Short mmCIF file of the C-alpha atoms (twelve columns), coordinates in Angstrom:
data_MODEL
# 
_entry.id   MODEL 
# 
loop_
_atom_site.group_PDB 
_atom_site.id 
_atom_site.type_symbol 
_atom_site.label_atom_id 
_atom_site.label_alt_id 
_atom_site.label_comp_id 
_atom_site.label_asym_id 
_atom_site.label_seq_id 
_atom_site.Cartn_x 
_atom_site.Cartn_y 
_atom_site.Cartn_z 
_atom_site.pdbx_PDB_model_num 
ATOM 1   C CA . MET A 1   255.238 192.147 37.174 1 
ATOM 2   C CA . ASN A 2   254.127 193.255 40.440 1 
ATOM 3   C CA . ILE A 3   250.505 194.643 40.542 1 
ATOM 4   C CA . ALA A 4   250.456 197.186 43.476 1 
ATOM 5   C CA . VAL A 5   247.144 197.415 44.981 1 
ATOM 6   C CA . PRO A 6   246.295 197.507 49.221 1 
ATOM 7   C CA . ASN A 7   245.743 194.239 50.726 1 
ATOM 8   C CA . ALA A 8   246.806 192.158 47.898 1 
ATOM 9   C CA . THR A 9   249.786 190.302 46.275 1 
ATOM 10  C CA . LEU A 10  248.862 189.971 42.830 1 
ATOM 11  C CA . ASN A 11  252.043 188.931 40.388 1 
ATOM 12  C CA . TYR A 12  251.163 188.582 36.612 1 
ATOM 13  C CA . PHE A 13  253.744 187.201 33.792 1 
ATOM 14  C CA . PRO A 14  252.005 187.870 30.101 1 
ATOM 15  C CA . ASP A 15  254.407 185.626 28.702 1 
ATOM 16  C CA . PHE A 16  254.669 182.338 31.036 1 
ATOM 17  C CA . ILE A 17  254.025 179.952 28.404 1 
ATOM 18  C CA . GLU A 18  256.175 180.546 24.979 1 
ATOM 19  C CA . ILE A 19  254.036 181.492 22.105 1 
ATOM 20  C CA . ASN A 20  255.265 178.742 19.872 1 
ATOM 21  C CA . ARG A 21  253.529 175.994 22.481 1 
ATOM 22  C CA . GLN A 22  250.065 178.012 23.604 1 
ATOM 23  C CA . ARG A 23  247.820 176.719 20.704 1 
ATOM 24  C CA . SER A 24  249.026 173.107 21.028 1 
ATOM 25  C CA . ILE A 25  248.483 173.048 24.861 1 
ATOM 26  C CA . TYR A 26  244.964 174.874 24.369 1 
ATOM 27  C CA . GLU A 27  244.050 171.977 22.235 1 
ATOM 28  C CA . ARG A 28  245.136 169.379 24.306 1 
ATOM 29  C CA . LEU A 29  243.511 170.809 27.435 1 
ATOM 30  C CA . LEU A 30  240.339 171.322 25.225 1 
ATOM 31  C CA . ASN A 31  240.341 167.826 23.877 1 
ATOM 32  C CA . GLU A 32  241.722 165.876 27.173 1 
ATOM 33  C CA . LEU A 33  240.207 167.439 30.019 1 
ATOM 34  C CA . ASP A 34  236.775 166.050 31.146 1 
ATOM 35  C CA . TRP A 35  234.433 168.713 30.843 1 
ATOM 36  C CA . GLN A 36  231.576 168.976 32.813 1 
ATOM 37  C CA . GLN A 37  228.393 171.201 33.383 1 
ATOM 38  C CA . GLU A 38  228.164 171.291 36.795 1 
ATOM 39  C CA . HIS A 39  225.190 172.800 38.976 1 
ATOM 40  C CA . ILE A 40  225.664 175.219 42.217 1 
ATOM 41  C CA . MET A 41  222.946 176.060 44.742 1 
ATOM 42  C CA . LEU A 42  222.101 179.809 44.342 1 
ATOM 43  C CA . TYR A 43  219.159 181.063 46.357 1 
ATOM 44  C CA . GLY A 44  218.059 177.632 46.929 1 
ATOM 45  C CA . ARG A 45  217.657 176.596 43.316 1 
ATOM 46  C CA . SER A 46  219.820 174.151 41.542 1 
ATOM 47  C CA . THR A 47  221.447 176.026 38.666 1 
ATOM 48  C CA . PRO A 48  223.925 175.698 36.066 1 
ATOM 49  C CA . ILE A 49  227.223 177.258 36.318 1 
ATOM 50  C CA . PRO A 50  227.619 179.352 33.157 1 
ATOM 51  C CA . ARG A 51  230.755 177.624 32.083 1 
ATOM 52  C CA . LEU A 52  232.145 174.050 31.377 1 
ATOM 53  C CA . GLN A 53  234.397 172.792 34.533 1 
ATOM 54  C CA . ALA A 54  236.984 169.861 35.406 1 
ATOM 55  C CA . TRP A 55  238.624 169.330 38.809 1 
ATOM 56  C CA . TYR A 56  241.932 167.360 38.624 1 
ATOM 57  C CA . GLY A 57  244.416 166.386 41.953 1 
ATOM 58  C CA . ASP A 58  245.707 164.337 44.463 1 
ATOM 59  C CA . PRO A 59  243.788 161.782 45.967 1 
ATOM 60  C CA . ASN A 60  241.342 163.240 48.721 1 
ATOM 61  C CA . SER A 61  241.748 166.679 47.632 1 
ATOM 62  C CA . ASN A 62  238.032 167.216 47.455 1 
ATOM 63  C CA . TYR A 63  236.625 170.814 46.900 1 
ATOM 64  C CA . ALA A 64  233.214 172.255 47.948 1 
ATOM 65  C CA . TYR A 65  231.542 175.335 47.194 1 
ATOM 66  C CA . SER A 66  228.030 176.534 46.856 1 
ATOM 67  C CA . GLY A 67  226.499 173.137 47.596 1 
ATOM 68  C CA . LEU A 68  228.949 171.549 44.659 1 
ATOM 69  C CA . THR A 69  231.521 169.120 45.811 1 
ATOM 70  C CA . MET A 70  233.925 167.715 43.679 1 
ATOM 71  C CA . ALA A 71  236.411 164.767 44.183 1 
ATOM 72  C CA . PRO A 72  239.585 165.023 41.677 1 
ATOM 73  C CA . GLN A 73  240.435 163.048 38.812 1 
ATOM 74  C CA . PRO A 74  243.866 161.865 38.291 1 
ATOM 75  C CA . TRP A 75  246.569 164.177 37.050 1 
ATOM 76  C CA . LEU A 76  246.572 164.175 33.294 1 
ATOM 77  C CA . ALA A 77  250.132 163.997 31.616 1 
ATOM 78  C CA . ILE A 78  249.846 167.771 30.266 1 
ATOM 79  C CA . LEU A 79  248.179 168.966 33.692 1 
ATOM 80  C CA . THR A 80  251.361 167.205 35.351 1 
ATOM 81  C CA . GLU A 81  253.584 169.350 33.028 1 
ATOM 82  C CA . LEU A 82  251.939 172.605 33.706 1 
ATOM 83  C CA . LYS A 83  251.892 172.091 37.308 1 
ATOM 84  C CA . MET A 84  255.583 171.576 37.663 1 
ATOM 85  C CA . ALA A 85  256.163 174.571 35.515 1 
ATOM 86  C CA . VAL A 86  253.875 176.517 37.634 1 
ATOM 87  C CA . GLU A 87  255.608 175.034 40.772 1 
ATOM 88  C CA . GLN A 88  258.991 176.101 39.885 1 
ATOM 89  C CA . HIS A 89  257.991 179.677 39.358 1 
ATOM 90  C CA . CYS A 90  255.922 179.628 42.606 1 
ATOM 91  C CA . HIS A 91  258.461 177.900 44.498 1 
ATOM 92  C CA . CYS A 92  255.081 176.451 46.002 1 
ATOM 93  C CA . ARG A 93  253.565 172.948 45.828 1 
ATOM 94  C CA . PHE A 94  250.004 172.540 44.415 1 
ATOM 95  C CA . ASN A 95  247.735 169.583 44.816 1 
ATOM 96  C CA . ALA A 96  244.511 170.296 42.841 1 
ATOM 97  C CA . MET A 97  243.491 172.351 39.795 1 
ATOM 98  C CA . LEU A 98  240.235 173.653 38.802 1 
ATOM 99  C CA . ALA A 99  239.746 174.023 35.032 1 
ATOM 100 C CA . ASN A 100 236.996 176.478 33.309 1 
ATOM 101 C CA . LEU A 101 236.298 176.873 29.714 1 
ATOM 102 C CA . TYR A 102 234.479 179.766 28.828 1 
ATOM 103 C CA . ARG A 103 232.951 178.452 25.525 1 
ATOM 104 C CA . ASP A 104 232.061 182.036 24.348 1 
ATOM 105 C CA . GLN A 105 231.205 185.713 25.623 1 
ATOM 106 C CA . SER A 106 228.352 184.532 27.269 1 
ATOM 107 C CA . ASP A 107 230.382 182.239 29.902 1 
ATOM 108 C CA . SER A 108 231.462 184.022 32.883 1 
ATOM 109 C CA . VAL A 109 231.942 183.662 36.688 1 
ATOM 110 C CA . ALA A 110 230.392 186.062 39.164 1 
ATOM 111 C CA . TRP A 111 232.151 187.956 41.923 1 
ATOM 112 C CA . HIS A 112 233.590 185.614 44.347 1 
ATOM 113 C CA . SER A 113 236.514 185.147 46.516 1 
ATOM 114 C CA . ASP A 114 238.428 181.869 46.527 1 
ATOM 115 C CA . ASP A 115 238.437 182.080 50.794 1 
ATOM 116 C CA . GLU A 116 236.912 178.470 51.382 1 
ATOM 117 C CA . HIS A 117 238.132 176.379 54.513 1 
ATOM 118 C CA . GLU A 118 240.079 173.852 52.730 1 
ATOM 119 C CA . LEU A 119 242.192 176.462 50.867 1 
ATOM 120 C CA . GLY A 120 243.538 178.059 54.224 1 
ATOM 121 C CA . ASP A 121 244.076 181.371 55.376 1 
ATOM 122 C CA . GLU A 122 246.183 182.753 52.525 1 
ATOM 123 C CA . PRO A 123 245.728 180.443 49.688 1 
ATOM 124 C CA . ILE A 124 248.198 180.603 46.696 1 
ATOM 125 C CA . ILE A 125 245.941 180.748 43.594 1 
ATOM 126 C CA . ALA A 126 248.072 180.267 40.460 1 
ATOM 127 C CA . SER A 127 246.017 181.069 37.189 1 
ATOM 128 C CA . LEU A 128 246.912 179.958 33.852 1 
ATOM 129 C CA . SER A 129 245.113 181.165 30.911 1 
ATOM 130 C CA . PHE A 130 244.921 179.989 27.207 1 
ATOM 131 C CA . GLY A 131 242.601 181.148 24.289 1 
ATOM 132 C CA . ASP A 132 240.906 184.446 23.879 1 
ATOM 133 C CA . GLU A 133 241.756 186.873 26.005 1 
ATOM 134 C CA . ARG A 134 239.118 187.917 28.652 1 
ATOM 135 C CA . ASN A 135 239.000 190.825 31.360 1 
ATOM 136 C CA . PHE A 136 239.877 189.534 34.757 1 
ATOM 137 C CA . GLN A 137 238.070 192.195 37.335 1 
ATOM 138 C CA . LEU A 138 238.910 192.596 41.301 1 
ATOM 139 C CA . LYS A 139 236.810 194.559 43.568 1 
ATOM 140 C CA . HIS A 140 238.217 195.395 47.068 1 
ATOM 141 C CA . LYS A 141 235.408 193.989 49.796 1 
ATOM 142 C CA . VAL A 142 235.776 197.174 52.002 1 
ATOM 143 C CA . SER A 143 237.056 200.575 49.412 1 
ATOM 144 C CA . GLY A 144 235.043 199.000 46.498 1 
ATOM 145 C CA . GLU A 145 238.182 199.875 44.543 1 
ATOM 146 C CA . LYS A 146 238.362 197.944 41.079 1 
ATOM 147 C CA . LEU A 147 240.943 196.482 38.957 1 
ATOM 148 C CA . ASN A 148 240.976 195.282 35.561 1 
ATOM 149 C CA . ILE A 149 243.559 192.743 33.961 1 
ATOM 150 C CA . PRO A 150 243.071 191.232 30.644 1 
ATOM 151 C CA . LEU A 151 244.409 188.083 30.902 1 
ATOM 152 C CA . LYS A 152 246.109 187.049 27.344 1 
ATOM 153 C CA . THR A 153 246.847 183.429 26.229 1 
ATOM 154 C CA . GLY A 154 249.959 182.040 28.012 1 
ATOM 155 C CA . SER A 155 249.735 184.153 30.906 1 
ATOM 156 C CA . LEU A 156 250.002 183.553 34.392 1 
ATOM 157 C CA . LEU A 157 248.321 185.403 37.011 1 
ATOM 158 C CA . VAL A 158 249.301 184.400 40.785 1 
ATOM 159 C CA . MET A 159 247.238 185.916 43.724 1 
ATOM 160 C CA . SER A 160 248.344 185.445 47.051 1 
ATOM 161 C CA . GLY A 161 248.713 186.952 50.572 1 
ATOM 162 C CA . GLU A 162 245.765 188.588 52.054 1 
ATOM 163 C CA . THR A 163 244.257 188.739 48.348 1 
ATOM 164 C CA . GLN A 164 241.324 186.443 49.074 1 
ATOM 165 C CA . ARG A 165 240.399 188.043 52.173 1 
ATOM 166 C CA . TYR A 166 240.256 191.484 50.857 1 
ATOM 167 C CA . TRP A 167 239.128 191.460 47.265 1 
ATOM 168 C CA . GLN A 168 236.619 189.524 44.920 1 
ATOM 169 C CA . HIS A 169 237.618 188.607 41.548 1 
ATOM 170 C CA . CYS A 170 235.153 187.687 38.453 1 
ATOM 171 C CA . LEU A 171 235.353 187.092 34.524 1 
ATOM 172 C CA . PRO A 172 232.025 189.013 33.342 1 
ATOM 173 C CA . LYS A 173 230.038 188.191 30.452 1 
ATOM 174 C CA . THR A 174 231.005 190.535 27.593 1 
ATOM 175 C CA . LYS A 175 229.046 191.999 24.510 1 
ATOM 176 C CA . ARG A 176 232.110 191.766 22.358 1 
ATOM 177 C CA . LEU A 177 232.194 188.126 20.458 1 
ATOM 178 C CA . LYS A 178 235.024 186.168 21.766 1 
ATOM 179 C CA . ASN A 179 236.369 182.474 21.223 1 
ATOM 180 C CA . ALA A 180 236.775 180.058 23.718 1 
ATOM 181 C CA . ARG A 181 238.857 180.618 26.860 1 
ATOM 182 C CA . ILE A 182 240.554 177.839 29.523 1 
ATOM 183 C CA . ASN A 183 241.801 178.688 32.629 1 
ATOM 184 C CA . LEU A 184 243.569 176.617 34.879 1 
ATOM 185 C CA . THR A 185 243.837 177.505 38.494 1 
ATOM 186 C CA . PHE A 186 246.206 175.657 40.802 1 
ATOM 187 C CA . ARG A 187 245.503 175.426 44.275 1 
ATOM 188 C CA . GLN A 188 246.817 173.642 47.509 1 
ATOM 189 C CA . ILE A 189 244.200 171.650 49.720 1 
ATOM 190 C CA . LYS A 190 244.825 171.516 52.919 1 
ATOM 191 C CA . LYS A 191 243.758 168.297 54.920 1 
# 
Protein backbone atom coordinates (compact mmCIF):
# COMPACT_ATOMS: atom_id res chain seq x y z
CA MET A 1 0.00 0.00 0.00
CA ASN A 2 1.44 3.34 -1.09
CA ILE A 3 1.11 6.14 1.51
CA ALA A 4 0.72 9.42 -0.37
CA VAL A 5 2.55 12.33 1.28
CA PRO A 6 4.68 15.07 -0.32
CA ASN A 7 8.45 14.59 -0.73
CA ALA A 8 8.38 10.92 0.29
CA THR A 9 8.01 7.44 -1.06
CA LEU A 10 6.40 5.28 1.63
CA ASN A 11 5.05 1.78 1.08
CA TYR A 12 3.45 -0.23 3.88
CA PHE A 13 2.76 -3.95 3.72
CA PRO A 14 0.89 -4.92 6.92
CA ASP A 15 0.98 -8.69 6.30
CA PHE A 16 4.46 -9.15 4.83
CA ILE A 17 5.33 -12.10 7.11
CA GLU A 18 2.76 -14.89 7.33
CA ILE A 19 0.88 -14.85 10.64
CA ASN A 20 1.84 -18.45 11.47
CA ARG A 21 5.59 -17.52 11.31
CA GLN A 22 5.57 -14.21 13.18
CA ARG A 23 5.89 -15.54 16.74
CA SER A 24 8.67 -18.03 15.98
CA ILE A 25 10.67 -15.37 14.10
CA TYR A 26 10.20 -12.95 17.00
CA GLU A 27 11.48 -15.57 19.49
CA ARG A 28 14.51 -16.38 17.34
CA LEU A 29 15.43 -12.71 16.94
CA LEU A 30 14.98 -12.07 20.66
CA ASN A 31 17.20 -15.03 21.62
CA GLU A 32 19.78 -15.14 18.81
CA LEU A 33 20.74 -11.51 18.20
CA ASP A 34 23.59 -10.02 20.22
CA TRP A 35 21.62 -7.17 21.83
CA GLN A 36 23.72 -4.31 23.23
CA GLN A 37 22.97 -1.21 25.31
CA GLU A 38 24.89 1.38 23.26
CA HIS A 39 25.75 4.95 24.25
CA ILE A 40 25.68 8.05 22.04
CA MET A 41 26.99 11.57 22.48
CA LEU A 42 24.13 13.95 23.25
CA TYR A 43 24.93 17.56 24.08
CA GLY A 44 28.54 16.58 24.77
CA ARG A 45 27.66 13.76 27.19
CA SER A 46 27.61 9.99 26.78
CA THR A 47 23.99 8.87 27.13
CA PRO A 48 22.54 5.32 26.99
CA ILE A 49 20.27 4.75 24.01
CA PRO A 50 16.70 4.05 25.28
CA ARG A 51 16.51 0.65 23.55
CA LEU A 52 18.81 -2.27 22.76
CA GLN A 53 20.53 -2.55 19.38
CA ALA A 54 22.44 -5.00 17.19
CA TRP A 55 24.28 -4.29 13.91
CA TYR A 56 24.75 -7.03 11.29
CA GLY A 57 26.07 -6.88 7.76
CA ASP A 58 28.63 -7.62 5.12
CA PRO A 59 32.30 -7.04 6.04
CA ASN A 60 33.27 -3.34 6.15
CA SER A 61 29.68 -2.10 6.35
CA ASN A 62 30.45 0.12 9.33
CA TYR A 63 27.83 2.65 10.39
CA ALA A 64 28.26 5.79 12.48
CA TYR A 65 25.84 8.25 14.06
CA SER A 66 25.88 10.55 17.13
CA GLY A 67 29.44 9.62 18.05
CA LEU A 68 28.75 5.86 17.88
CA THR A 69 30.51 3.69 15.29
CA MET A 70 29.23 0.15 14.80
CA ALA A 71 31.18 -2.63 13.07
CA PRO A 72 28.93 -5.36 11.63
CA GLN A 73 28.54 -8.81 13.08
CA PRO A 74 28.22 -11.59 10.46
CA TRP A 75 24.73 -12.36 9.19
CA LEU A 76 22.81 -15.00 11.16
CA ALA A 77 20.72 -17.58 9.27
CA ILE A 78 17.39 -15.98 10.33
CA LEU A 79 18.61 -12.52 9.24
CA THR A 80 19.81 -13.82 5.87
CA GLU A 81 16.42 -15.45 5.29
CA LEU A 82 14.54 -12.24 6.13
CA LYS A 83 16.98 -10.08 4.13
CA MET A 84 16.47 -12.22 1.03
CA ALA A 85 12.68 -11.94 1.32
CA VAL A 86 12.87 -8.15 1.72
CA GLU A 87 15.37 -7.81 -1.15
CA GLN A 88 13.13 -9.81 -3.48
CA HIS A 89 10.14 -7.67 -2.53
CA CYS A 90 12.01 -4.35 -2.83
CA HIS A 91 14.11 -5.27 -5.89
CA CYS A 92 17.10 -3.91 -4.02
CA ARG A 93 20.19 -5.37 -2.37
CA PHE A 94 20.92 -4.61 1.30
CA ASN A 95 24.33 -5.11 2.89
CA ALA A 96 23.57 -4.15 6.50
CA MET A 97 20.82 -4.20 9.10
CA LEU A 98 20.23 -2.32 12.34
CA ALA A 99 18.05 -4.21 14.80
CA ASN A 100 16.26 -2.37 17.61
CA LEU A 101 14.67 -4.01 20.63
CA TYR A 102 12.08 -1.82 22.34
CA ARG A 103 11.69 -3.68 25.64
CA ASP A 104 8.53 -1.89 26.81
CA GLN A 105 6.56 1.36 26.48
CA SER A 106 9.47 3.38 27.90
CA ASP A 107 11.94 2.49 25.12
CA SER A 108 11.93 4.84 22.15
CA VAL A 109 13.84 6.55 19.36
CA ALA A 110 13.79 10.36 19.07
CA TRP A 111 13.09 12.43 15.96
CA HIS A 112 15.78 11.87 13.33
CA SER A 113 16.40 11.17 9.65
CA ASP A 114 18.49 8.29 8.33
CA ASP A 115 20.55 10.70 6.25
CA GLU A 116 24.12 9.74 7.17
CA HIS A 117 26.64 10.10 4.33
CA GLU A 118 27.29 6.34 4.08
CA LEU A 119 23.60 5.73 3.21
CA GLY A 120 23.74 7.87 0.03
CA ASP A 121 21.48 10.65 -1.23
CA GLU A 122 18.19 8.73 -1.43
CA PRO A 123 18.53 5.68 0.82
CA ILE A 124 16.08 2.82 0.84
CA ILE A 125 15.26 1.77 4.40
CA ALA A 126 13.19 -1.42 4.67
CA SER A 127 11.78 -1.84 8.18
CA LEU A 128 10.38 -5.17 9.44
CA SER A 129 8.45 -5.23 12.74
CA PHE A 130 7.76 -8.08 15.17
CA GLY A 131 6.04 -8.09 18.57
CA ASP A 132 3.76 -5.43 20.03
CA GLU A 133 2.32 -2.83 17.68
CA ARG A 134 3.82 0.65 18.12
CA ASN A 135 3.08 4.00 16.48
CA PHE A 136 5.74 5.12 14.01
CA GLN A 137 5.54 8.88 13.49
CA LEU A 138 6.84 11.05 10.66
CA LYS A 139 7.14 14.85 10.52
CA HIS A 140 7.89 16.97 7.43
CA LYS A 141 10.98 19.13 8.02
CA VAL A 142 9.51 22.17 6.22
CA SER A 143 5.71 22.08 6.52
CA GLY A 144 5.53 20.34 9.90
CA GLU A 145 2.92 17.91 8.52
CA LYS A 146 2.71 14.79 10.70
CA LEU A 147 1.83 11.21 9.92
CA ASN A 148 1.23 8.27 12.25
CA ILE A 149 1.59 4.66 11.08
CA PRO A 150 0.73 1.87 13.55
CA LEU A 151 3.32 -0.81 12.71
CA LYS A 152 1.84 -4.22 13.41
CA THR A 153 3.77 -7.43 13.85
CA GLY A 154 4.90 -9.00 10.58
CA SER A 155 4.66 -5.69 8.70
CA LEU A 156 7.15 -4.12 6.30
CA LEU A 157 7.52 -0.35 5.85
CA VAL A 158 9.77 0.82 3.01
CA MET A 159 11.00 4.43 3.00
CA SER A 160 12.79 5.58 -0.16
CA GLY A 161 13.22 8.47 -2.59
CA GLU A 162 13.39 11.88 -0.88
CA THR A 163 11.92 10.63 2.40
CA GLN A 164 15.07 11.01 4.53
CA ARG A 165 15.83 14.45 3.05
CA TYR A 166 12.40 15.93 3.85
CA TRP A 167 11.04 13.89 6.76
CA GLN A 168 12.08 12.96 10.27
CA HIS A 169 10.69 9.91 12.07
CA CYS A 170 10.47 8.61 15.62
CA LEU A 171 9.03 5.88 17.77
CA PRO A 172 7.86 7.76 20.88
CA LYS A 173 7.39 6.48 24.38
CA THR A 174 3.79 5.64 25.21
CA LYS A 175 1.73 5.56 28.40
CA ARG A 176 -0.05 2.39 27.32
CA LEU A 177 1.53 -0.78 28.66
CA LYS A 178 3.49 -2.47 25.90
CA ASN A 179 5.40 -5.70 25.53
CA ALA A 180 8.61 -5.93 23.54
CA ARG A 181 8.90 -4.99 19.89
CA ILE A 182 11.74 -5.86 17.51
CA ASN A 183 12.43 -3.76 14.44
CA LEU A 184 14.88 -4.74 11.69
CA THR A 185 15.95 -1.90 9.37
CA PHE A 186 17.72 -3.15 6.26
CA ARG A 187 20.05 -0.65 4.57
CA GLN A 188 22.62 -0.24 1.82
CA ILE A 189 25.91 1.13 3.15
CA LYS A 190 27.87 2.88 0.39
CA LYS A 191 31.62 2.26 0.43
